[in-house]
Amino acid sequence: MGGHWVPNESPSIVQLFHAIIDAPLYHLVVEGLLLIWVFWLIFRKSYNPKDKAPLTEKEEDDLIEEWQPEPLVPRNSPSFDPDHPALNPRIIQSKIGKYMVVKGRKCLNVSTHDYLCLNEEPSVEDASVKSLEQFGVGSCGPRAFYGTAGHVHVFFEERLAKFLSCQEACLYSYGFSTIASAIPSYSKRDDVIFADAGVNFAIQKGLVASRSEIRYFRHNDMDHLLELLLEQQRLDEKNPKEAKVTRRFLVVEGIYMNTGDLCRLPRIVELRRQFKVRLLVDESISFGTLGKTGRGIFEHYGIPNSEADLITGTLEYALSSVGGFCVGTSFIVDNQRISGHGKSSSGYCFSAALPPLLAAGALAALEYIESSRGIAAIERLRRNCLLAQVEWGDVPGMELVGDAVSPVKHLQFKDRSENLKDDSRALQKMVERAEEMGVALTSACYVEDEDVCMPPPSIRLVVSSALDDGDIRRVADVLRRSAPRPGR
Amino acid sequence: MLAGGHGEENPNASWLNGRGMWLSYVIGVLFLHLVLLAVPFFSVPVAWTLTNVIHNGAMFIFLHTLKGCPWVGLDQGKTRAMTHWEQIDYGKEFTASKKFLTVIPILLFILASFYTKYDAIHFVLNFLSLVSVLVPKLPEDYKINLFAKSEKVY
């Protein structure tokens, strides 16, 4: 045995066949089993990946027969609510400015997100009309596909990037889709996103679309965030190979739409550096309202913009136009513009560009904010916010939630009833009473089945720079008078 | 490198189904064997055992240990944690390619056994290398990484 380990001693064919007869039993058993496996594999039915297995005619008929169309609004379902605001629209019959005409009544507006009241600014209107005359209404295509009108879009992007002292900006055609498609253009399957549980619906949709692993930390609870980050660090140490390709993101809002709170940016920036996460900040509300010159949450805390990897915002609030924007380094922003291979931002690449007249309007609004009048308006807004926090907080049975400097505040019940529906109905009644007294309020609406962290029913109050002290006191008075009696 | 397109998420799933793939594979193994036979001091049994062990070693590394794919696919990183075997035909079992890749090491083992005259030492070497490529192919092991001792749930 072992003789053939000696070089050049190869067995002849005859020797080989003789060897079969002398083969040990275990060997024959192993080979026998293997051969059975081979035959089983060969005679087993193959699965053909190209086979699509078309349905037979009968199967098709059965499927069609089975299908029962459902009504869009199932009237018999328990979730059907005839008082739902969507079924009872309040129609506005005028331009939305400081005042607006709701159902024929002139009301003071504390419900729309026009913090600097630029809807009534003549320079914005003139710029839009001029652009309309030059370019028409639509942009006729996505940005990379004939949609870039003249220099309007490019010029606005340059101005915005300069205003926020970032390398580059890109323009989206709809505020909601900005963050909702910016997040999935970076974060992918196998990446991890840490997000505040109080983020708005657009961000939640972006998180879902990214297919990443999402870890929500309790709203503005930095200790919980730290806990989650440490947990992730432990996981990464256990599996360094996977950690190498896993990217970690942190998503917060400058001012939270659902609560009116400011994010704890200084601590967040600290944690970002410590744990090397990529920070995405949505400045939808804080842009144009916070900081001395309206540059947002970063200016408010005196932190350079470069501490965030990506900042998104909307043109629909402070700039009173339509659309959204992303700013960051050229490297970050370019990633959204290139198309293909799941890297690009769907909201940017595959939507028609922002109509030029809206971009021109936003540009004029930005110029206004940069002017001395704009700075004065922002100062006035801040003063109004602080005053409103004091005046509007004094409503019996209700409390005002939100940061003092935030232009968005939520008025909600101190003691909530068990049934959220009762609370929202009471608030709806309050809105109607206030409307009769000449103040347009709105209750905050949410997609109840899908929101990860449903805020309690509330009336969302929006402060604008156009209000004067008398207006704020008048709103406070109307709030007190229209508030539901105890026991509702 | 970017790959894919035309509805193909991950080319790793399908390139083994290409025309002439099986013939190329057999020719490749044959070539390896002829190279080993041409080495003057390797006897026929040694050459066969080496062919088998090298083939199975390569198969083990490329099919059952290396994860992901060498290009940027369209699958949003779905295959990042999957071996090539798991990617073939998008994870479907008992496809023609998978059967072929299972049968080849078995046939090689039988051939090697024959040419080594059922010698015990050769048997141990050949059998161990065979086990290393057959066990990861068992359907039960799908998406369970035996060797990293971690289970990935999708």
mmCIF file of N, CA, C and O in Angstrom, chain A residues 1-2 4-5 7-8 10-11 15-17 19-20 23-24 26-27 30-31 34-35 37-38 40-42 44-47 49 188-191 210-211 242 245 341-342, chain B residues 2-3 17 40-41 43-45 74-78 80 89 92-95 99 102-103 106 109-110 113-123 127 130 134 138 152:
data_model
loop_
_atom_site.group_PDB
_atom_site.id
_atom_site.type_symbol
_atom_site.label_atom_id
_atom_site.label_comp_id
_atom_site.label_asym_id
_atom_site.label_seq_id
_atom_site.Cartn_x
_atom_site.Cartn_y
_atom_site.Cartn_z
ATOM 1 N N MET A 1 0.837 -1.194 0.000
ATOM 2 C CA MET A 1 0.000 0.000 0.000
ATOM 3 C C MET A 1 0.874 1.246 0.000
ATOM 4 O O MET A 1 1.905 1.295 0.644
ATOM 5 N N GLY A 2 0.429 2.218 -0.691
ATOM 6 C CA GLY A 2 1.172 3.478 -0.699
ATOM 7 C C GLY A 2 2.327 3.455 -1.659
ATOM 8 O O GLY A 2 3.072 4.407 -1.734
ATOM 9 N N HIS A 4 2.340 3.725 -4.830
ATOM 10 C CA HIS A 4 2.271 4.688 -5.930
ATOM 11 C C HIS A 4 2.583 6.104 -5.493
ATOM 12 O O HIS A 4 2.402 7.042 -6.228
ATOM 13 N N TRP A 5 2.955 6.345 -4.195
ATOM 14 C CA TRP A 5 3.476 7.663 -3.825
ATOM 15 C C TRP A 5 4.885 7.844 -4.367
ATOM 16 O O TRP A 5 5.376 8.948 -4.461
ATOM 17 N N PRO A 7 7.596 8.266 -7.083
ATOM 18 C CA PRO A 7 7.495 8.873 -8.416
ATOM 19 C C PRO A 7 7.553 7.836 -9.540
ATOM 20 O O PRO A 7 8.183 6.796 -9.402
ATOM 21 N N ASN A 8 6.876 8.158 -10.603
ATOM 22 C CA ASN A 8 6.923 7.393 -11.849
ATOM 23 C C ASN A 8 6.459 5.955 -11.694
ATOM 24 O O ASN A 8 6.882 5.082 -12.425
ATOM 25 N N SER A 10 3.155 4.686 -12.020
ATOM 26 C CA SER A 10 1.731 4.790 -12.312
ATOM 27 C C SER A 10 1.182 3.432 -12.668
ATOM 28 O O SER A 10 1.829 2.662 -13.384
ATOM 29 N N PRO A 11 -0.038 3.105 -12.172
ATOM 30 C CA PRO A 11 -0.616 1.793 -12.457
ATOM 31 C C PRO A 11 -1.095 1.700 -13.893
ATOM 32 O O PRO A 11 -1.469 2.697 -14.499
ATOM 33 N N GLN A 15 -4.181 -3.070 -14.083
ATOM 34 C CA GLN A 15 -4.070 -3.001 -12.609
ATOM 35 C C GLN A 15 -5.235 -2.247 -12.016
ATOM 36 O O GLN A 15 -5.775 -2.619 -10.967
ATOM 37 N N LEU A 16 -5.641 -1.161 -12.700
ATOM 38 C CA LEU A 16 -6.714 -0.334 -12.186
ATOM 39 C C LEU A 16 -8.006 -1.127 -12.085
ATOM 40 O O LEU A 16 -8.719 -1.075 -11.093
ATOM 41 N N PHE A 17 -8.313 -1.892 -13.144
ATOM 42 C CA PHE A 17 -9.566 -2.650 -13.115
ATOM 43 C C PHE A 17 -9.510 -3.780 -12.100
ATOM 44 O O PHE A 17 -10.510 -4.104 -11.485
ATOM 45 N N ALA A 19 -8.073 -3.482 -9.364
ATOM 46 C CA ALA A 19 -8.205 -2.839 -8.055
ATOM 47 C C ALA A 19 -9.656 -2.762 -7.626
ATOM 48 O O ALA A 19 -9.961 -2.759 -6.435
ATOM 49 N N ILE A 20 -10.578 -2.667 -8.602
ATOM 50 C CA ILE A 20 -11.998 -2.568 -8.236
ATOM 51 C C ILE A 20 -12.410 -3.781 -7.419
ATOM 52 O O ILE A 20 -13.142 -3.672 -6.431
ATOM 53 N N ALA A 23 -11.354 -3.464 -3.946
ATOM 54 C CA ALA A 23 -11.707 -2.217 -3.265
ATOM 55 C C ALA A 23 -12.348 -2.510 -1.918
ATOM 56 O O ALA A 23 -13.166 -3.416 -1.804
ATOM 57 N N PRO A 24 -11.985 -1.711 -0.882
ATOM 58 C CA PRO A 24 -12.573 -1.936 0.437
ATOM 59 C C PRO A 24 -14.067 -1.613 0.442
ATOM 60 O O PRO A 24 -14.546 -0.813 -0.363
ATOM 61 N N TYR A 26 -16.051 0.013 2.620
ATOM 62 C CA TYR A 26 -16.501 1.382 2.915
ATOM 63 C C TYR A 26 -16.470 2.246 1.668
ATOM 64 O O TYR A 26 -17.311 3.090 1.436
ATOM 65 N N HIS A 27 -15.455 1.984 0.845
ATOM 66 C CA HIS A 27 -15.323 2.776 -0.367
ATOM 67 C C HIS A 27 -16.488 2.546 -1.305
ATOM 68 O O HIS A 27 -17.082 3.482 -1.874
ATOM 69 N N VAL A 30 -19.593 4.272 -0.008
ATOM 70 C CA VAL A 30 -19.572 5.719 -0.267
ATOM 71 C C VAL A 30 -19.884 5.998 -1.724
ATOM 72 O O VAL A 30 -20.742 6.824 -2.060
ATOM 73 N N GLU A 31 -19.202 5.250 -2.615
ATOM 74 C CA GLU A 31 -19.434 5.498 -4.044
ATOM 75 C C GLU A 31 -20.861 5.177 -4.433
ATOM 76 O O GLU A 31 -21.478 5.879 -5.237
ATOM 77 N N LEU A 34 -23.066 7.991 -3.373
ATOM 78 C CA LEU A 34 -22.856 9.146 -4.235
ATOM 79 C C LEU A 34 -23.525 8.955 -5.583
ATOM 80 O O LEU A 34 -24.136 9.881 -6.137
ATOM 81 N N LEU A 35 -23.411 7.709 -6.109
ATOM 82 C CA LEU A 35 -24.035 7.444 -7.417
ATOM 83 C C LEU A 35 -25.554 7.565 -7.324
ATOM 84 O O LEU A 35 -26.199 8.094 -8.231
ATOM 85 N N TRP A 37 -27.107 9.503 -5.340
ATOM 86 C CA TRP A 37 -27.361 10.953 -5.316
ATOM 87 C C TRP A 37 -27.360 11.525 -6.736
ATOM 88 O O TRP A 37 -28.239 12.288 -7.130
ATOM 89 N N VAL A 38 -26.325 11.114 -7.498
ATOM 90 C CA VAL A 38 -26.217 11.626 -8.867
ATOM 91 C C VAL A 38 -27.453 11.247 -9.671
ATOM 92 O O VAL A 38 -28.060 12.087 -10.350
ATOM 93 N N TRP A 40 -30.391 10.452 -8.572
ATOM 94 C CA TRP A 40 -31.555 11.168 -8.050
ATOM 95 C C TRP A 40 -31.607 12.599 -8.610
ATOM 96 O O TRP A 40 -32.639 13.079 -9.046
ATOM 97 N N LEU A 41 -30.411 13.228 -8.641
ATOM 98 C CA LEU A 41 -30.358 14.596 -9.182
ATOM 99 C C LEU A 41 -30.734 14.620 -10.649
ATOM 100 O O LEU A 41 -31.467 15.480 -11.115
ATOM 101 N N ILE A 42 -30.196 13.631 -11.397
ATOM 102 C CA ILE A 42 -30.425 13.637 -12.841
ATOM 103 C C ILE A 42 -31.905 13.414 -13.153
ATOM 104 O O ILE A 42 -32.465 14.065 -14.025
ATOM 105 N N ARG A 44 -34.454 13.857 -11.093
ATOM 106 C CA ARG A 44 -35.365 14.786 -10.440
ATOM 107 C C ARG A 44 -35.747 15.879 -11.428
ATOM 108 O O ARG A 44 -34.968 16.262 -12.292
ATOM 109 N N LYS A 45 -36.973 16.421 -11.260
ATOM 110 C CA LYS A 45 -37.417 17.473 -12.171
ATOM 111 C C LYS A 45 -36.574 18.725 -11.931
ATOM 112 O O LYS A 45 -36.371 19.145 -10.791
ATOM 113 N N SER A 46 -36.086 19.284 -13.030
ATOM 114 C CA SER A 46 -35.300 20.507 -12.889
ATOM 115 C C SER A 46 -36.223 21.705 -12.755
ATOM 116 O O SER A 46 -37.301 21.728 -13.334
ATOM 117 N N TYR A 47 -35.751 22.658 -12.009
ATOM 118 C CA TYR A 47 -36.467 23.935 -11.994
ATOM 119 C C TYR A 47 -35.804 24.819 -13.013
ATOM 120 O O TYR A 47 -34.606 25.086 -12.949
ATOM 121 N N PRO A 49 -35.156 28.345 -14.433
ATOM 122 C CA PRO A 49 -35.368 29.744 -14.040
ATOM 123 C C PRO A 49 -36.019 30.573 -15.136
ATOM 124 O O PRO A 49 -36.561 31.638 -14.868
ATOM 125 N N LYS A 188 -28.812 52.403 1.568
ATOM 126 C CA LYS A 188 -29.300 51.237 0.843
ATOM 127 C C LYS A 188 -29.576 50.094 1.806
ATOM 128 O O LYS A 188 -29.338 50.199 3.002
ATOM 129 N N ARG A 189 -30.026 49.013 1.248
ATOM 130 C CA ARG A 189 -30.169 47.784 2.007
ATOM 131 C C ARG A 189 -28.851 47.502 2.730
ATOM 132 O O ARG A 189 -27.784 47.764 2.194
ATOM 133 N N ASP A 190 -28.901 46.982 3.913
ATOM 134 C CA ASP A 190 -27.710 46.664 4.717
ATOM 135 C C ASP A 190 -27.084 47.885 5.381
ATOM 136 O O ASP A 190 -26.135 47.758 6.120
ATOM 137 N N ASP A 191 -27.576 49.085 5.076
ATOM 138 C CA ASP A 191 -27.109 50.253 5.819
ATOM 139 C C ASP A 191 -28.018 50.447 7.023
ATOM 140 O O ASP A 191 -29.099 49.880 7.097
ATOM 141 N N SER A 210 -35.649 53.491 1.475
ATOM 142 C CA SER A 210 -34.227 53.170 1.429
ATOM 143 C C SER A 210 -33.973 51.683 1.669
ATOM 144 O O SER A 210 -32.915 51.184 1.348
ATOM 145 N N ARG A 211 -34.939 50.975 2.239
ATOM 146 C CA ARG A 211 -34.817 49.546 2.577
ATOM 147 C C ARG A 211 -33.707 49.295 3.597
ATOM 148 O O ARG A 211 -33.243 48.172 3.753
ATOM 149 N N GLU A 242 -18.522 43.006 8.121
ATOM 150 C CA GLU A 242 -19.782 43.576 7.670
ATOM 151 C C GLU A 242 -19.810 45.079 7.984
ATOM 152 O O GLU A 242 -20.348 45.866 7.214
ATOM 153 N N VAL A 245 -18.613 47.575 5.292
ATOM 154 C CA VAL A 245 -19.452 47.973 4.164
ATOM 155 C C VAL A 245 -20.791 48.563 4.609
ATOM 156 O O VAL A 245 -21.590 48.951 3.781
ATOM 157 N N HIS A 341 -28.465 52.817 -11.982
ATOM 158 C CA HIS A 341 -27.941 51.878 -11.005
ATOM 159 C C HIS A 341 -28.324 52.218 -9.576
ATOM 160 O O HIS A 341 -27.531 52.084 -8.658
ATOM 161 N N GLY A 342 -29.557 52.677 -9.423
ATOM 162 C CA GLY A 342 -30.108 52.835 -8.090
ATOM 163 C C GLY A 342 -29.398 53.837 -7.223
ATOM 164 O O GLY A 342 -29.602 53.876 -6.034
ATOM 165 N N LEU B 2 -19.756 48.498 -13.383
ATOM 166 C CA LEU B 2 -21.206 48.342 -13.340
ATOM 167 C C LEU B 2 -21.598 47.160 -14.213
ATOM 168 O O LEU B 2 -20.997 46.913 -15.248
ATOM 169 N N ALA B 3 -22.577 46.430 -13.785
ATOM 170 C CA ALA B 3 -23.024 45.292 -14.575
ATOM 171 C C ALA B 3 -24.525 45.214 -14.506
ATOM 172 O O ALA B 3 -25.158 45.948 -13.771
ATOM 173 N N ASN B 17 -25.631 29.704 -16.702
ATOM 174 C CA ASN B 17 -26.610 29.100 -17.603
ATOM 175 C C ASN B 17 -26.266 29.349 -19.060
ATOM 176 O O ASN B 17 -27.011 28.937 -19.945
ATOM 177 N N PRO B 40 6.667 15.982 -14.287
ATOM 178 C CA PRO B 40 7.372 14.688 -14.401
ATOM 179 C C PRO B 40 7.253 13.815 -13.153
ATOM 180 O O PRO B 40 7.082 12.608 -13.279
ATOM 181 N N PHE B 41 7.347 14.369 -11.964
ATOM 182 C CA PHE B 41 7.405 13.480 -10.799
ATOM 183 C C PHE B 41 6.044 13.223 -10.156
ATOM 184 O O PHE B 41 5.956 12.747 -9.056
ATOM 185 N N SER B 43 2.834 10.921 -10.229
ATOM 186 C CA SER B 43 2.295 9.703 -10.827
ATOM 187 C C SER B 43 0.827 9.943 -11.158
ATOM 188 O O SER B 43 0.244 10.954 -10.762
ATOM 189 N N VAL B 44 0.191 9.019 -11.882
ATOM 190 C CA VAL B 44 -1.209 9.178 -12.288
ATOM 191 C C VAL B 44 -2.110 9.335 -11.059
ATOM 192 O O VAL B 44 -2.944 10.243 -11.004
ATOM 193 N N PRO B 45 -1.983 8.488 -10.023
ATOM 194 C CA PRO B 45 -2.840 8.669 -8.847
ATOM 195 C C PRO B 45 -2.665 10.043 -8.194
ATOM 196 O O PRO B 45 -3.642 10.696 -7.827
ATOM 197 N N LEU B 74 -27.640 45.875 -9.642
ATOM 198 C CA LEU B 74 -28.849 46.700 -9.533
ATOM 199 C C LEU B 74 -29.688 46.266 -8.342
ATOM 200 O O LEU B 74 -30.833 46.657 -8.212
ATOM 201 N N ASP B 75 -29.115 45.418 -7.495
ATOM 202 C CA ASP B 75 -29.957 44.791 -6.481
ATOM 203 C C ASP B 75 -29.882 45.496 -5.133
ATOM 204 O O ASP B 75 -30.296 44.947 -4.126
ATOM 205 N N GLN B 76 -29.360 46.727 -5.100
ATOM 206 C CA GLN B 76 -29.292 47.492 -3.852
ATOM 207 C C GLN B 76 -28.546 46.736 -2.756
ATOM 208 O O GLN B 76 -28.886 46.825 -1.588
ATOM 209 N N GLY B 77 -27.545 45.956 -3.131
ATOM 210 C CA GLY B 77 -26.737 45.281 -2.111
ATOM 211 C C GLY B 77 -27.366 44.049 -1.517
ATOM 212 O O GLY B 77 -26.937 43.570 -0.482
ATOM 213 N N LYS B 78 -28.392 43.502 -2.195
ATOM 214 C CA LYS B 78 -29.063 42.322 -1.664
ATOM 215 C C LYS B 78 -28.108 41.144 -1.562
ATOM 216 O O LYS B 78 -28.194 40.334 -0.644
ATOM 217 N N ARG B 80 -24.918 41.240 -1.123
ATOM 218 C CA ARG B 80 -23.669 41.576 -0.457
ATOM 219 C C ARG B 80 -23.246 40.489 0.530
ATOM 220 O O ARG B 80 -22.077 40.273 0.755
ATOM 221 N N ASP B 89 -29.143 31.463 -10.018
ATOM 222 C CA ASP B 89 -30.575 31.339 -10.326
ATOM 223 C C ASP B 89 -31.442 31.949 -9.221
ATOM 224 O O ASP B 89 -32.517 31.424 -8.898
ATOM 225 N N LYS B 92 -32.903 29.717 -6.401
ATOM 226 C CA LYS B 92 -33.785 28.577 -6.635
ATOM 227 C C LYS B 92 -32.970 27.279 -6.574
ATOM 228 O O LYS B 92 -31.851 27.219 -7.053
ATOM 229 N N GLU B 93 -33.567 26.258 -5.975
ATOM 230 C CA GLU B 93 -32.863 24.971 -5.863
ATOM 231 C C GLU B 93 -33.131 24.098 -7.082
ATOM 232 O O GLU B 93 -34.127 24.271 -7.779
ATOM 233 N N PHE B 94 -32.243 23.119 -7.287
ATOM 234 C CA PHE B 94 -32.418 22.085 -8.313
ATOM 235 C C PHE B 94 -32.601 22.652 -9.710
ATOM 236 O O PHE B 94 -33.416 22.196 -10.485
ATOM 237 N N THR B 95 -31.859 23.689 -10.027
ATOM 238 C CA THR B 95 -31.834 24.139 -11.410
ATOM 239 C C THR B 95 -30.725 23.361 -12.105
ATOM 240 O O THR B 95 -29.892 22.720 -11.452
ATOM 241 N N LYS B 99 -27.476 21.479 -10.425
ATOM 242 C CA LYS B 99 -27.303 20.028 -10.515
ATOM 243 C C LYS B 99 -25.936 19.703 -11.106
ATOM 244 O O LYS B 99 -25.220 18.836 -10.607
ATOM 245 N N THR B 102 -23.189 20.134 -8.753
ATOM 246 C CA THR B 102 -23.175 19.115 -7.705
ATOM 247 C C THR B 102 -22.618 17.800 -8.242
ATOM 248 O O THR B 102 -21.877 17.092 -7.551
ATOM 249 N N VAL B 103 -22.976 17.501 -9.482
ATOM 250 C CA VAL B 103 -22.572 16.210 -10.056
ATOM 251 C C VAL B 103 -21.080 16.179 -10.354
ATOM 252 O O VAL B 103 -20.415 15.161 -10.144
ATOM 253 N N ILE B 106 -18.721 14.969 -7.631
ATOM 254 C CA ILE B 106 -18.949 13.548 -7.345
ATOM 255 C C ILE B 106 -18.269 12.679 -8.406
ATOM 256 O O ILE B 106 -17.569 11.713 -8.097
ATOM 257 N N PHE B 109 -14.634 12.662 -7.952
ATOM 258 C CA PHE B 109 -14.250 11.810 -6.831
ATOM 259 C C PHE B 109 -14.210 10.343 -7.256
ATOM 260 O O PHE B 109 -13.271 9.607 -6.953
ATOM 261 N N ILE B 110 -15.233 9.935 -8.005
ATOM 262 C CA ILE B 110 -15.289 8.536 -8.444
ATOM 263 C C ILE B 110 -14.113 8.222 -9.365
ATOM 264 O O ILE B 110 -13.450 7.184 -9.247
ATOM 265 N N SER B 113 -10.963 8.068 -7.327
ATOM 266 C CA SER B 113 -10.910 6.812 -6.568
ATOM 267 C C SER B 113 -10.452 5.659 -7.454
ATOM 268 O O SER B 113 -9.613 4.841 -7.069
ATOM 269 N N PHE B 114 -11.008 5.663 -8.659
ATOM 270 C CA PHE B 114 -10.650 4.600 -9.601
ATOM 271 C C PHE B 114 -9.162 4.639 -9.935
ATOM 272 O O PHE B 114 -8.473 3.624 -9.869
ATOM 273 N N TYR B 115 -8.641 5.817 -10.237
ATOM 274 C CA TYR B 115 -7.258 5.929 -10.669
ATOM 275 C C TYR B 115 -6.280 5.812 -9.511
ATOM 276 O O TYR B 115 -5.089 5.694 -9.716
ATOM 277 N N THR B 116 -6.766 5.917 -8.269
ATOM 278 C CA THR B 116 -5.843 5.735 -7.142
ATOM 279 C C THR B 116 -5.971 4.326 -6.562
ATOM 280 O O THR B 116 -5.466 4.046 -5.474
ATOM 281 N N LYS B 117 -6.654 3.451 -7.259
ATOM 282 C CA LYS B 117 -6.816 2.062 -6.844
ATOM 283 C C LYS B 117 -7.408 1.949 -5.437
ATOM 284 O O LYS B 117 -7.016 1.098 -4.644
ATOM 285 N N TYR B 118 -8.349 2.834 -5.105
ATOM 286 C CA TYR B 118 -9.077 2.791 -3.833
ATOM 287 C C TYR B 118 -8.125 2.786 -2.632
ATOM 288 O O TYR B 118 -8.372 2.153 -1.628
ATOM 289 N N ASP B 119 -7.059 3.561 -2.785
ATOM 290 C CA ASP B 119 -6.081 3.643 -1.704
ATOM 291 C C ASP B 119 -6.634 4.458 -0.536
ATOM 292 O O ASP B 119 -7.344 5.459 -0.722
ATOM 293 N N ALA B 120 -6.311 4.069 0.687
ATOM 294 C CA ALA B 120 -6.919 4.697 1.880
ATOM 295 C C ALA B 120 -6.514 6.154 2.033
ATOM 296 O O ALA B 120 -7.360 7.018 2.296
ATOM 297 N N ILE B 121 -5.221 6.476 1.867
ATOM 298 C CA ILE B 121 -4.766 7.860 2.058
ATOM 299 C C ILE B 121 -5.412 8.780 1.027
ATOM 300 O O ILE B 121 -5.942 9.847 1.341
ATOM 301 N N HIS B 122 -5.385 8.309 -0.224
ATOM 302 C CA HIS B 122 -6.022 9.106 -1.276
ATOM 303 C C HIS B 122 -7.506 9.272 -0.991
ATOM 304 O O HIS B 122 -8.084 10.335 -1.207
ATOM 305 N N PHE B 123 -8.127 8.200 -0.499
ATOM 306 C CA PHE B 123 -9.555 8.254 -0.203
ATOM 307 C C PHE B 123 -9.864 9.342 0.810
ATOM 308 O O PHE B 123 -10.778 10.147 0.618
ATOM 309 N N PHE B 127 -12.077 12.373 -0.200
ATOM 310 C CA PHE B 127 -13.400 12.392 0.406
ATOM 311 C C PHE B 127 -13.611 13.686 1.206
ATOM 312 O O PHE B 127 -14.666 14.314 1.124
ATOM 313 N N LEU B 130 -14.273 16.435 -1.057
ATOM 314 C CA LEU B 130 -15.610 16.302 -1.634
ATOM 315 C C LEU B 130 -16.668 16.799 -0.648
ATOM 316 O O LEU B 130 -17.574 17.545 -1.019
ATOM 317 N N LEU B 134 -19.742 19.512 -0.990
ATOM 318 C CA LEU B 134 -21.111 18.995 -1.060
ATOM 319 C C LEU B 134 -21.975 19.486 0.089
ATOM 320 O O LEU B 134 -23.141 19.819 -0.099
ATOM 321 N N LEU B 138 -26.029 21.461 0.219
ATOM 322 C CA LEU B 138 -27.287 20.862 0.658
ATOM 323 C C LEU B 138 -28.342 21.946 0.816
ATOM 324 O O LEU B 138 -28.053 23.015 1.354
ATOM 325 N N LYS B 152 -28.030 34.453 8.878
ATOM 326 C CA LYS B 152 -28.559 35.714 8.362
ATOM 327 C C LYS B 152 -30.011 35.479 7.962
ATOM 328 O O LYS B 152 -30.312 34.607 7.153
#
